Coordinates of C-alpha atoms in Angstrom, one line a residue:
M1 CA 11.9 -35.2 4.3
S2 CA 11.7 -35.9 0.5
R3 CA 14.6 -34.9 -1.7
K4 CA 13.0 -35.5 -5.0
H5 CA 14.5 -32.4 -6.4
N6 CA 18.1 -31.5 -5.4
A7 CA 20.1 -28.4 -5.9
W8 CA 21.5 -29.7 -9.2
G9 CA 18.0 -29.6 -10.7
G10 CA 17.5 -31.1 -14.1
Q11 CA 21.2 -30.7 -14.9
D12 CA 22.2 -33.2 -12.2
S13 CA 24.4 -35.5 -14.3
V14 CA 25.9 -32.7 -16.4
C15 CA 26.9 -30.7 -13.3
R16 CA 28.3 -33.7 -11.6
R17 CA 30.5 -34.5 -14.6
V18 CA 31.7 -30.9 -14.7
A19 CA 32.6 -31.2 -11.0
W20 CA 34.5 -34.4 -11.5
R21 CA 36.4 -32.9 -14.4
R22 CA 37.4 -29.9 -12.3
A23 CA 38.5 -32.2 -9.5
L24 CA 40.5 -34.3 -11.9
A25 CA 42.2 -31.2 -13.3
V26 CA 43.3 -30.3 -9.8
V27 CA 44.6 -33.8 -9.2
V28 CA 46.5 -33.9 -12.5
A29 CA 48.0 -30.4 -12.0
G30 CA 49.1 -31.5 -8.5
G31 CA 50.8 -34.5 -10.0
L32 CA 52.7 -32.5 -12.5
L33 CA 53.8 -29.9 -10.0
S34 CA 54.9 -32.6 -7.6
T35 CA 56.9 -34.2 -10.3
L36 CA 58.6 -30.8 -11.1
A37 CA 59.5 -30.4 -7.4
L38 CA 61.0 -33.9 -7.3
C39 CA 63.0 -33.5 -10.5
A40 CA 64.5 -30.1 -9.6
K41 CA 68.2 -30.5 -8.8
A42 CA 70.1 -27.2 -8.3
D43 CA 66.9 -25.1 -8.1
D44 CA 64.3 -24.8 -5.3
A45 CA 60.7 -25.9 -5.6
E46 CA 57.9 -25.9 -3.2
V47 CA 54.4 -27.5 -3.5
D48 CA 51.6 -26.8 -1.1
A49 CA 48.2 -28.4 -1.2
T50 CA 45.1 -28.2 1.1
T51 CA 41.8 -30.0 1.0
T52 CA 38.9 -28.9 3.2
L53 CA 35.6 -30.7 3.4
Q54 CA 32.7 -29.1 5.3
A55 CA 29.3 -30.5 6.0
Y56 CA 26.5 -28.6 7.7
D57 CA 22.8 -28.0 7.9
V58 CA 21.4 -24.5 8.6
A59 CA 17.8 -23.7 9.2
S60 CA 16.3 -20.2 8.8
P61 CA 14.4 -18.8 11.8
A62 CA 12.3 -16.7 9.5
T63 CA 11.2 -19.3 6.9
A64 CA 10.6 -23.1 6.8
V65 CA 13.8 -23.7 4.7
V66 CA 16.9 -25.7 5.6
W67 CA 20.2 -25.4 3.7
M68 CA 22.0 -28.8 3.6
R69 CA 25.5 -28.1 2.4
R70 CA 28.6 -30.2 1.6
R71 CA 31.5 -28.0 0.5
L72 CA 34.8 -29.2 -0.9
T73 CA 37.6 -26.7 -1.2
Q74 CA 41.0 -27.6 -2.7
T75 CA 44.0 -25.4 -3.2
L76 CA 47.3 -26.1 -4.9
A77 CA 50.3 -23.7 -4.8
L78 CA 53.7 -23.9 -6.5
R79 CA 56.8 -21.8 -6.0
Y80 CA 59.8 -22.5 -8.2
V81 CA 63.0 -20.6 -7.8
K82 CA 65.9 -20.5 -10.3
P83 CA 69.0 -18.6 -9.1
I84 CA 70.7 -16.7 -11.9
A85 CA 73.9 -15.9 -10.0
E86 CA 76.2 -17.4 -7.4
T87 CA 75.2 -17.0 -3.7
D88 CA 76.6 -13.8 -2.1
E89 CA 77.3 -13.4 1.6
A90 CA 75.7 -9.9 1.3
G91 CA 72.3 -11.4 0.6
P92 CA 70.3 -13.9 -1.5
P93 CA 71.3 -14.2 -5.1
P94 CA 69.2 -12.8 -8.0
S95 CA 66.6 -15.3 -9.1
I96 CA 63.7 -16.0 -11.4
Q97 CA 60.7 -17.4 -9.7
V98 CA 57.4 -18.9 -10.9
H99 CA 54.4 -18.7 -8.6
G100 CA 51.1 -20.4 -9.2
G101 CA 47.9 -21.1 -7.3
L102 CA 44.8 -23.1 -8.2
R103 CA 41.6 -23.3 -6.1
L104 CA 38.5 -25.4 -6.5
N105 CA 35.3 -24.6 -4.6
Q106 CA 32.5 -27.1 -5.0
D107 CA 29.2 -27.1 -3.2
F108 CA 26.9 -30.2 -2.9
G109 CA 23.6 -30.5 -1.2
D110 CA 20.0 -29.4 -1.1
T111 CA 17.9 -26.4 -0.2
C112 CA 14.5 -27.7 0.9
Q113 CA 11.4 -26.8 2.7
I114 CA 11.1 -28.4 6.1
G115 CA 8.3 -31.0 6.2
A116 CA 7.4 -30.7 2.5
P117 CA 8.6 -32.5 -0.6
L118 CA 9.8 -29.2 -2.1
C119 CA 13.4 -28.4 -2.9
F120 CA 14.9 -25.4 -4.8
A121 CA 17.1 -25.6 -7.8
V122 CA 18.8 -22.2 -7.7
I123 CA 21.4 -23.0 -10.4
D124 CA 19.0 -24.6 -12.9
P125 CA 17.8 -22.0 -15.5
A126 CA 14.8 -24.3 -16.3
R127 CA 13.5 -23.9 -12.8
R128 CA 12.2 -20.3 -13.1
A129 CA 10.6 -20.2 -9.7
S130 CA 13.9 -20.7 -7.8
Y131 CA 16.7 -20.0 -10.2
T132 CA 19.0 -17.0 -9.7
P133 CA 21.9 -16.2 -12.0
L134 CA 24.1 -15.2 -9.0
A135 CA 24.0 -18.7 -7.5
S136 CA 26.8 -21.1 -8.3
N137 CA 27.6 -24.5 -6.9
G138 CA 31.3 -24.5 -7.9
A139 CA 34.1 -22.6 -9.4
L140 CA 37.7 -23.3 -10.4
D141 CA 39.8 -20.1 -10.1
L142 CA 43.4 -19.0 -10.3
P143 CA 44.2 -16.8 -7.3
S144 CA 47.8 -16.2 -8.5
A145 CA 49.9 -17.0 -11.5
Y146 CA 53.0 -14.8 -12.1
L147 CA 56.6 -14.7 -13.1
E148 CA 58.9 -12.8 -10.7
A149 CA 62.5 -11.6 -10.9
R150 CA 63.8 -10.5 -7.5
D151 CA 67.0 -9.6 -5.6
L152 CA 68.2 -7.7 -8.7
P153 CA 70.6 -4.7 -8.5
Y154 CA 69.2 -1.8 -6.4
G155 CA 66.8 -4.2 -4.7
L156 CA 64.6 -4.4 -7.9
V157 CA 61.7 -6.8 -7.9
V158 CA 59.5 -7.2 -11.1
Q159 CA 56.3 -9.3 -11.3
A160 CA 54.2 -10.1 -14.4
G161 CA 50.9 -12.0 -14.3
R162 CA 48.1 -12.4 -11.8
H163 CA 49.3 -11.3 -8.4
F164 CA 48.0 -10.0 -5.1
H165 CA 49.1 -6.5 -4.0
Y166 CA 48.9 -4.4 -0.9
N167 CA 49.9 -0.8 -0.1
A168 CA 48.7 2.0 2.1
V169 CA 45.4 2.3 0.1
G170 CA 44.5 -1.3 0.6
F171 CA 44.3 -4.7 -1.1
T172 CA 43.9 -5.6 -4.7
R173 CA 44.5 -8.4 -7.2
L174 CA 45.7 -7.5 -10.7
D175 CA 46.3 -9.1 -14.0
G176 CA 49.3 -6.9 -15.0
V177 CA 52.8 -5.9 -14.1
S178 CA 54.5 -4.4 -11.0
A179 CA 58.0 -3.2 -10.1
R180 CA 59.6 -2.2 -6.8
V181 CA 63.0 -0.8 -6.3
A182 CA 64.7 -0.4 -2.9
P183 CA 68.3 0.8 -3.4
T184 CA 68.8 1.6 0.3
A185 CA 67.1 0.6 3.6
W186 CA 65.5 4.1 3.9
F187 CA 64.0 4.4 0.4
A188 CA 61.7 2.3 -1.8
A189 CA 59.4 3.0 -4.7
E190 CA 56.8 0.8 -6.3
A191 CA 54.4 1.0 -9.3
N192 CA 51.6 -1.3 -10.5
L193 CA 49.5 -1.4 -13.7
G194 CA 46.8 -3.9 -14.8
T195 CA 43.2 -4.9 -14.7
L196 CA 41.2 -5.8 -11.6
V197 CA 40.5 -9.5 -11.4
R198 CA 36.8 -10.1 -11.4
R199 CA 34.5 -13.1 -11.5
E200 CA 34.2 -12.7 -15.3
S201 CA 38.0 -12.7 -15.7
V202 CA 39.7 -15.9 -16.9
A203 CA 39.5 -18.2 -13.8
G204 CA 38.8 -15.1 -11.7
S205 CA 36.8 -14.2 -8.6
D206 CA 35.4 -11.1 -7.0
A207 CA 37.6 -11.2 -3.9
F208 CA 39.1 -7.7 -4.1
I209 CA 36.7 -5.5 -6.1
P210 CA 34.6 -2.5 -5.0
D211 CA 31.4 -3.6 -3.2
G212 CA 28.1 -2.8 -4.9
T213 CA 27.2 -3.8 -8.4
P214 CA 27.0 -7.6 -9.3
R215 CA 28.3 -8.2 -12.8
L216 CA 27.8 -11.3 -15.0
A217 CA 27.7 -12.2 -18.7
L218 CA 24.1 -13.3 -19.2
D219 CA 21.9 -14.2 -22.1
S220 CA 18.9 -12.0 -23.0
L221 CA 16.5 -14.2 -21.0
D222 CA 18.5 -14.2 -17.8
R223 CA 19.1 -10.5 -18.2
D224 CA 15.4 -9.9 -18.3
R225 CA 15.0 -12.1 -15.2
A226 CA 17.7 -10.2 -13.3
P227 CA 17.9 -6.6 -14.5
Y228 CA 19.9 -5.8 -11.3
I229 CA 22.9 -7.7 -12.6
A230 CA 25.2 -5.4 -14.8
P231 CA 27.2 -6.7 -17.7
P232 CA 31.0 -7.4 -17.2
V233 CA 33.4 -4.5 -17.3
T234 CA 37.1 -4.1 -17.6
T235 CA 38.5 -2.0 -14.7
W236 CA 42.0 -0.6 -15.2
A237 CA 44.0 0.0 -12.0
A238 CA 47.2 2.0 -11.6
D239 CA 48.9 2.8 -8.3
T240 CA 52.3 4.1 -7.1
S241 CA 53.9 4.1 -3.6
L242 CA 56.9 5.8 -2.1
E243 CA 58.5 4.8 1.2
L244 CA 61.0 7.0 3.1
G245 CA 62.8 6.7 6.4
E246 CA 63.8 4.0 8.9
E247 CA 61.4 2.4 11.2
R248 CA 63.6 2.8 14.3
V249 CA 63.1 6.6 13.9
L250 CA 60.2 7.2 11.5
R251 CA 59.2 5.5 8.2
G252 CA 56.4 6.8 6.0
T253 CA 54.6 5.4 3.0
A254 CA 52.4 7.4 0.6
S255 CA 50.3 5.6 -2.0
Y256 CA 48.0 6.7 -4.8
R257 CA 45.5 4.4 -6.6
T258 CA 43.1 5.1 -9.5
L259 CA 40.5 2.9 -11.2
I260 CA 39.2 3.6 -14.7
E261 CA 36.3 2.0 -16.6
H262 CA 35.4 2.9 -20.2
G263 CA 37.7 5.9 -19.9
D264 CA 35.9 7.2 -16.8
L265 CA 37.5 7.7 -13.4
V266 CA 35.6 5.6 -10.9
Q267 CA 37.9 5.6 -7.9
R268 CA 40.8 7.8 -6.8
R269 CA 42.3 7.3 -3.4
V270 CA 45.4 8.4 -1.5
G271 CA 46.8 6.5 1.4
V272 CA 49.4 7.5 4.0
A273 CA 51.0 5.3 6.7
L274 CA 53.6 6.2 9.4
V275 CA 55.4 3.9 11.8
S276 CA 58.0 4.5 14.5
Q277 CA 59.8 2.1 16.8
P278 CA 62.4 4.1 18.7
A279 CA 62.8 1.3 21.2
S280 CA 62.0 -2.4 21.3
A281 CA 59.3 -1.8 23.9
L282 CA 57.6 1.0 22.1
R283 CA 55.9 1.0 18.6
I284 CA 53.6 3.8 17.3
S285 CA 51.8 3.6 13.9
T286 CA 49.1 5.4 12.0
H287 CA 47.4 5.0 8.7
G288 CA 44.7 6.8 6.7
V289 CA 42.9 6.5 3.3
L290 CA 41.3 9.5 1.7
D291 CA 38.7 9.2 -1.1
T292 CA 39.3 12.2 -3.3
L293 CA 36.2 11.8 -5.5
D294 CA 33.6 11.7 -2.8
V295 CA 35.9 13.4 -0.3
A296 CA 36.0 11.5 3.0
L297 CA 38.5 9.8 5.2
V298 CA 37.2 6.3 4.6
D299 CA 39.7 4.3 6.7
A300 CA 42.0 5.5 9.5
D301 CA 43.7 4.1 12.5
L302 CA 46.2 5.2 15.2
G303 CA 47.8 2.7 17.5
A304 CA 50.5 2.4 20.1
R305 CA 52.1 -0.6 21.9
L306 CA 54.2 -0.4 25.0
G307 CA 55.9 -3.3 26.8
F308 CA 57.5 -3.2 30.2
G309 CA 57.8 -5.3 33.3
G310 CA 56.0 -8.3 31.7
W311 CA 53.2 -6.1 30.5
N312 CA 52.2 -5.5 26.9
L313 CA 49.9 -2.5 26.7
Q314 CA 48.0 -1.5 23.5
A315 CA 45.8 1.4 22.5
S316 CA 44.1 2.1 19.2
L317 CA 41.6 4.3 17.5
E318 CA 39.9 3.4 14.2
R319 CA 37.5 5.0 11.8
H320 CA 35.7 3.2 8.9
V321 CA 33.3 4.6 6.4
P322 CA 31.5 2.1 3.9
R323 CA 32.2 2.9 0.2
F324 CA 30.6 1.2 -2.8
D325 CA 31.2 0.8 -6.5
A326 CA 30.4 4.2 -8.1
G327 CA 28.1 2.5 -10.6
S328 CA 26.0 0.9 -7.8
I329 CA 22.8 2.4 -6.4
W330 CA 24.3 1.8 -2.9
A331 CA 26.9 4.5 -3.7
Y332 CA 24.1 7.1 -3.4
F333 CA 22.8 6.1 0.0
V334 CA 24.0 7.9 3.2
T335 CA 26.5 5.6 5.0
A336 CA 27.2 5.3 8.7
P337 CA 30.8 6.1 9.7
T338 CA 32.0 4.0 12.7
W339 CA 34.6 4.8 15.3
L340 CA 36.2 2.1 17.5
A341 CA 38.6 2.8 20.4
T342 CA 40.4 0.0 22.2
L343 CA 42.6 0.0 25.4
G344 CA 44.0 -3.3 26.5
G345 CA 46.8 -5.1 28.1
A346 CA 48.3 -8.6 28.3
R347 CA 50.7 -10.1 30.9
S348 CA 52.5 -13.3 31.6
I349 CA 51.6 -13.8 35.2
A350 CA 53.8 -17.0 35.4
P351 CA 55.8 -19.0 32.8
S352 CA 52.7 -21.1 32.2
W353 CA 49.9 -18.5 32.9
D354 CA 48.9 -15.6 30.6
A355 CA 46.0 -13.2 30.9
S356 CA 44.6 -10.3 28.9
L357 CA 41.9 -7.6 29.3
A358 CA 40.6 -5.0 26.9
V359 CA 38.0 -2.3 27.0
R360 CA 36.4 -1.1 23.7
G361 CA 34.1 1.7 22.8
R362 CA 32.2 2.1 19.5
R363 CA 30.4 5.1 18.1
T364 CA 28.2 4.9 15.0
E365 CA 27.0 8.0 13.2
L366 CA 23.5 7.1 12.1
I367 CA 21.1 9.4 10.3
T368 CA 18.9 9.4 13.4
G369 CA 21.8 10.4 15.7
L370 CA 24.8 8.9 17.4
E371 CA 24.8 5.4 18.8
H372 CA 27.3 4.5 21.5
E373 CA 28.4 1.0 22.6
L374 CA 30.8 -0.2 25.4
G375 CA 32.4 -3.6 25.4
V376 CA 34.9 -5.6 27.4
D377 CA 36.7 -8.8 26.8
A378 CA 39.1 -10.9 28.9
S379 CA 40.9 -14.2 28.6
T380 CA 43.3 -16.3 30.5
T381 CA 45.4 -19.3 29.4
L382 CA 47.2 -22.1 31.4
H383 CA 49.7 -24.1 29.3
D384 CA 52.6 -26.4 29.5
A385 CA 54.5 -28.6 27.0
R386 CA 51.5 -30.9 26.4
N387 CA 48.3 -29.2 27.6
Q388 CA 46.5 -25.9 27.2
L389 CA 43.4 -24.6 29.0
G390 CA 41.8 -21.3 28.0
L391 CA 38.9 -19.3 29.4
A392 CA 37.5 -16.2 27.6
G393 CA 34.5 -13.9 27.8
F394 CA 33.1 -10.7 26.3
G395 CA 30.2 -8.4 26.8
W396 CA 28.7 -5.4 25.0
A397 CA 26.2 -2.9 26.3
S398 CA 24.4 -0.5 23.9
G399 CA 21.0 1.0 22.9
S400 CA 20.4 -2.0 20.6
G401 CA 20.5 -4.5 23.5
P402 CA 23.2 -6.3 25.5
L403 CA 25.4 -9.0 24.0
W404 CA 27.6 -11.3 26.0
G405 CA 29.3 -14.7 25.8
G406 CA 32.1 -16.9 27.1
S407 CA 34.0 -20.0 26.1
L408 CA 36.2 -22.7 27.7
S409 CA 38.7 -24.5 25.5
A410 CA 41.2 -27.2 26.1
S411 CA 43.8 -29.2 24.1
R412 CA 46.1 -32.1 25.0
R413 CA 49.0 -33.5 22.9
I414 CA 48.8 -37.2 23.6
S415 CA 51.8 -38.0 21.4
L416 CA 54.3 -36.3 19.2
W417 CA 51.9 -36.6 16.3
V418 CA 48.4 -36.4 17.8
T419 CA 46.7 -33.5 19.6
L420 CA 43.1 -33.6 20.9
E421 CA 41.0 -30.4 21.3
A422 CA 37.6 -29.4 22.7
E423 CA 35.6 -26.3 23.3
V424 CA 32.3 -25.2 24.8
S425 CA 30.8 -21.7 24.6
A426 CA 27.6 -19.7 25.2
M427 CA 26.4 -16.4 23.8
R428 CA 23.3 -14.4 24.6
I429 CA 21.7 -11.8 22.3
D430 CA 18.9 -9.4 23.4
D431 CA 17.6 -7.4 20.4
P432 CA 14.5 -5.3 21.1
L433 CA 14.0 -4.8 17.4
R434 CA 14.3 -8.4 16.4
A435 CA 12.8 -10.4 19.3
A436 CA 12.8 -13.6 17.2
I437 CA 16.6 -13.9 17.3
S438 CA 17.0 -13.1 21.0
G439 CA 18.1 -15.8 23.4
V440 CA 21.1 -18.0 24.3
S441 CA 23.1 -20.0 21.7
L442 CA 25.2 -22.9 22.9
Y443 CA 28.2 -24.3 21.0
E444 CA 30.4 -27.4 21.4
L445 CA 33.5 -28.6 19.5
A446 CA 35.5 -31.8 19.5
G447 CA 38.5 -32.3 17.2
A448 CA 41.8 -34.0 16.6
H449 CA 45.0 -32.7 15.0
F450 CA 47.4 -35.2 13.3
A451 CA 51.0 -34.0 12.3
I452 CA 51.8 -36.2 9.3
T453 CA 55.2 -34.6 8.6
R454 CA 56.8 -31.3 9.4
E455 CA 55.0 -29.7 6.5
S456 CA 51.8 -31.7 6.4
E457 CA 48.9 -32.1 8.8
L458 CA 45.3 -33.5 9.1
R459 CA 42.6 -31.9 11.3
L460 CA 39.1 -33.3 12.0
V461 CA 36.5 -31.3 13.8
V462 CA 32.8 -31.9 14.7
T463 CA 30.7 -29.1 16.1
H464 CA 27.2 -28.8 17.5
A465 CA 25.2 -25.6 18.2
Q466 CA 21.8 -25.0 19.6
S467 CA 19.5 -21.9 19.9
G468 CA 15.8 -21.3 20.3
P469 CA 15.2 -19.6 16.9
V470 CA 17.2 -22.1 14.8
G471 CA 17.3 -25.3 16.9
H472 CA 20.1 -27.8 16.6
R473 CA 22.9 -27.5 14.0
L474 CA 25.6 -30.1 13.4
S475 CA 28.7 -29.6 11.2
M476 CA 31.8 -31.4 10.3
L477 CA 35.2 -30.1 9.1
A478 CA 38.1 -32.2 7.6
F479 CA 41.2 -30.3 6.7
L480 CA 44.3 -31.8 5.0
H481 CA 47.4 -29.9 4.3
L482 CA 50.3 -31.4 2.3
G483 CA 53.6 -29.6 1.7
A484 CA 56.8 -30.6 0.0
W485 CA 59.9 -28.5 -0.8
R486 CA 63.5 -29.0 -1.8

């Protein structure tokens, strides 16, 4: 196969220089943060770094195109803690903390037509036939960067900067400030204010934004080529939460979140969560999110866990309704709410033998009517101090065709520092609407895990998969995690 034109297109040398500069920035930042950790004396510092390299080829069953990808992902995280008072037996002393995270995602490789000297340059604006503004071969982003004061009087915690946040409404990432106060074990209050982190934010990404409208800053030519891409927007977010009670009796959380763009209200949701654990063997929880603009219960779940006589029984009921950015055309389409019920149990049959079984039912409310599915999954594991052998299987029956599969996995620790692992699995799909993808897919994995230190590890994995529609697929994964603290 000819690779005359690769995915870098006519900007090959420029893009490669940019990639190397980004990688160099990560390395330099890692050196500075490591030096800070080593120089800290009375304070605490932690540095955590991971490097993941993936290589894989994927062919499309519907077209004569193959994606040959090599992806490098590097993350670097720092936590620096400066106590501002003496240690107290009643709890940790008040402190000032600095949290930072840096992530590099870089793709290399080609997208080519099988058996023809034709490759596609999706990131080169000069290649009008294959270029798309949404494609990107790399990004350097800042998942977190904030200053935190914690363990202050009345349990006060204050954060300022880019931080990840979760409450009963859901997940979000903000550039802003937040404060939480918990003067007693049975009461806590929290408030957050800032702007949503988007791809067009400084070193930002679209990880936790409403689904729907793609937004990018484009020039006039690219805007004409891709009118479906909207210009960037600043989305202000504000939410509050209130927690009351004690979990051993009943603890409740109520949260309110609102999103505003250009002075217009684009999202307003209320979330409620309850949890009770009156005994160590029994835990009951429930959670719901109400969309108050387009009134609907968009997320809800009810669950219970009971443990007795070596058994661990669980039951749950969930409801999910898709919701999109109010400015997206997808927000005006009828969605399909889904219900999922699960009843399962796990038991330690012997000190080295565990087993689990679960039955699941799913109901989807389609425009054409209700669709029901029934599934079951089971697993068993044998293990000792050095070895582990696992067998698992699942199956689903529904109007859209049966789906089943199973896997056999094993691992052996051959020394204190080295563990070998292997897995084989098979899955069959029968889809009456898409006969081209029906058939059996086989998968094999072989890997090794190396414990470098207590905080550092290296993992190498090679996998192979084969199916009728796609053929053979080979992939490689190398994962390196380095940690240091003092």
